[in-house]
XYZ file of C-alpha atoms in Angstrom:
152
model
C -14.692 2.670 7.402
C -10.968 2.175 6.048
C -8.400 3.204 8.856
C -6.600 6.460 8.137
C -3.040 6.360 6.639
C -1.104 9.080 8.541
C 1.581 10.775 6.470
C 3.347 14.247 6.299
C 2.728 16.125 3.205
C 6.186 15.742 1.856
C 5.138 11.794 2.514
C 2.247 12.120 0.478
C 3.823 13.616 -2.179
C 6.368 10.962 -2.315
C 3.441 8.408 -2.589
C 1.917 10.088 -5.651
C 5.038 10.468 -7.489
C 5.755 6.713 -7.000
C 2.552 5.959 -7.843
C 2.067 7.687 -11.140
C 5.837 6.486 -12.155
C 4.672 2.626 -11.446
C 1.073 3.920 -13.352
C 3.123 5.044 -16.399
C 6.777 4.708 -16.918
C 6.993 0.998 -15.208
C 3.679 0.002 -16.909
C 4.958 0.843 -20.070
C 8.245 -0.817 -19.448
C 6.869 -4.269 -18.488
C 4.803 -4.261 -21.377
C 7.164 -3.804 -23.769
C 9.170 -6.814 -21.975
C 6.240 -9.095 -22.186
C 5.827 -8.318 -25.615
C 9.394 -8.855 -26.375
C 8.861 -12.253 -24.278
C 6.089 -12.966 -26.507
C 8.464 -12.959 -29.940
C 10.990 -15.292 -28.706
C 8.582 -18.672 -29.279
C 6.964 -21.107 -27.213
C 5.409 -19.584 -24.326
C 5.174 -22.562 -22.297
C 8.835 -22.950 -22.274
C 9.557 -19.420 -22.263
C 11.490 -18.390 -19.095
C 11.626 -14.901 -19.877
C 8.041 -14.523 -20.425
C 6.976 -15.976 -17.081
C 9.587 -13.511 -15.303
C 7.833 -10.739 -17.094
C 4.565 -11.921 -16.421
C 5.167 -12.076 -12.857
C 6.939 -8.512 -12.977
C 3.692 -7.570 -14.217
C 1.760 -8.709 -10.859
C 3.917 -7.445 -8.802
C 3.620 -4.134 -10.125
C -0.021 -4.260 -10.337
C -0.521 -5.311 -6.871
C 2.278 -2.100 -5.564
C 0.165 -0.057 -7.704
C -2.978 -1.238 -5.894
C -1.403 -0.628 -2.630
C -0.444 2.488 -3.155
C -3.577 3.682 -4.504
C -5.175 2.444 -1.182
C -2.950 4.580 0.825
C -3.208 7.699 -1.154
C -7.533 7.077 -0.702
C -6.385 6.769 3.165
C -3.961 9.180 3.343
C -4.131 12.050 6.123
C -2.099 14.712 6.239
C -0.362 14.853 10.221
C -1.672 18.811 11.343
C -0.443 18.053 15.023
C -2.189 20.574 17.443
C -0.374 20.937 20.414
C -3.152 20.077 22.871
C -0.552 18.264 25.377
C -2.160 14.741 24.909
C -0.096 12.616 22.773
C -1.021 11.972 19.298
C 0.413 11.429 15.722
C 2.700 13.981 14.933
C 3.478 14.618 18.687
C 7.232 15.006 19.715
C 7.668 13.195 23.250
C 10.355 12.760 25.699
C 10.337 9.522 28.067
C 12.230 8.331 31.396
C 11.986 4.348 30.630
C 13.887 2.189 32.927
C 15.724 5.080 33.990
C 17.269 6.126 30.540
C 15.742 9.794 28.386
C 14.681 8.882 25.323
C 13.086 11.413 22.312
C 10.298 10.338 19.915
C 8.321 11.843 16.962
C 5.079 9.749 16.507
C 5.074 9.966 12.638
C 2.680 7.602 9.975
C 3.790 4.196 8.937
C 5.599 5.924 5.763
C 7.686 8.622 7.676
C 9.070 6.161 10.208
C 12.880 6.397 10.895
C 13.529 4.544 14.125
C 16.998 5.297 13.906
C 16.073 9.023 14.075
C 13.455 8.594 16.948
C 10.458 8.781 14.617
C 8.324 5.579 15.134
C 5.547 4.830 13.280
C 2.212 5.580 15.282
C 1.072 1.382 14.190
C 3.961 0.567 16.442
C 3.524 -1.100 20.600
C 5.193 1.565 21.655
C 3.345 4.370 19.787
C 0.001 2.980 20.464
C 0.525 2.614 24.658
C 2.058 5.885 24.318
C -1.418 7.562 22.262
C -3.910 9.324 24.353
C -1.054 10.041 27.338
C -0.109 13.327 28.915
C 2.725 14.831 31.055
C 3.380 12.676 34.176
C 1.601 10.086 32.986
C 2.913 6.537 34.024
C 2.805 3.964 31.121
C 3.800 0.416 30.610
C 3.804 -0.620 27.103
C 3.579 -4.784 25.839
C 6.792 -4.360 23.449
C 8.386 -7.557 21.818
C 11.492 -7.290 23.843
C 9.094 -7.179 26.714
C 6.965 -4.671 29.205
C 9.093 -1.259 29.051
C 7.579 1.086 31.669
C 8.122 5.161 31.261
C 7.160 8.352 32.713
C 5.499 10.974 30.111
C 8.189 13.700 30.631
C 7.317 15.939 27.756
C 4.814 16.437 24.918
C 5.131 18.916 21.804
């Protein structure tokens, strides 16, 4: 079974508007620049046509990819059971210092904003917690340890 791809609505959205503009406009656009490749001679020599032709890949394999996560795609409908999961809002003592976090889907991550993407260390020790519960998360910087203050 594929692994879900958490994203807000608005998120999803987002996706399937990129998506159809790579399916149609882009598509369209790179074929008309290989074809324009194509005229100027030689292809074996022909700069332009192997820039165009690798434009090409490139946009199939985004295209790919983004199919993939529209197929995965689930919508964050946060219920506010008081265990910590995607979507949650969360407020930390780590190391002494309050900090605020919105566990959001890979796509809606804005660290500097305090959402982190729930594929993150810190998300994933933090999944599955509740209020006063203890937690020391593996982090690249190293082991950050925080008390569960709050969860929305």
């Amino acid at each position: 079974m594929d692994k879900p791809f958490y994203v807000s609505k608005e998120g999803l959205e987002k996706l399937e508007k990129e998506l159809n503009h790579l399916q149609t406009t882009r598509r369209i656009e790179v074929a008309n620049r290989i074809e324009k490749a194509k005229d100027m001679g030689d292809l074996s020599e022909n700069a332009e046509y192997a820039d165009a032709k690798d434009e090409k890949a490139f946009l199939e394999g985004k295209i790919l990819e983004l199919r993939d996560k529209v197929k995965r795609a689930e919508i964050i409908a946060h219920k506010k059971t008081g265990i910590i999961d995607v979507g949650s809002k969360v407020v930390l003592i780590c190391n002494g210092e309050e900090r605020k976090y919105h566990i959001v889907g890979p796509n809606d991550a804005e660290p500097a904003e305090g959402k982190i993407s729930n594929e993150t260390p810190l998300a994933e020790g933090l999944l599955g917690r509740k209020v006063d519960d203890e937690v020391e998360i593996n982090i690249p910087a190293g082991k950050l340890k925080c008390v569960v203050k709050k969860v929305e």
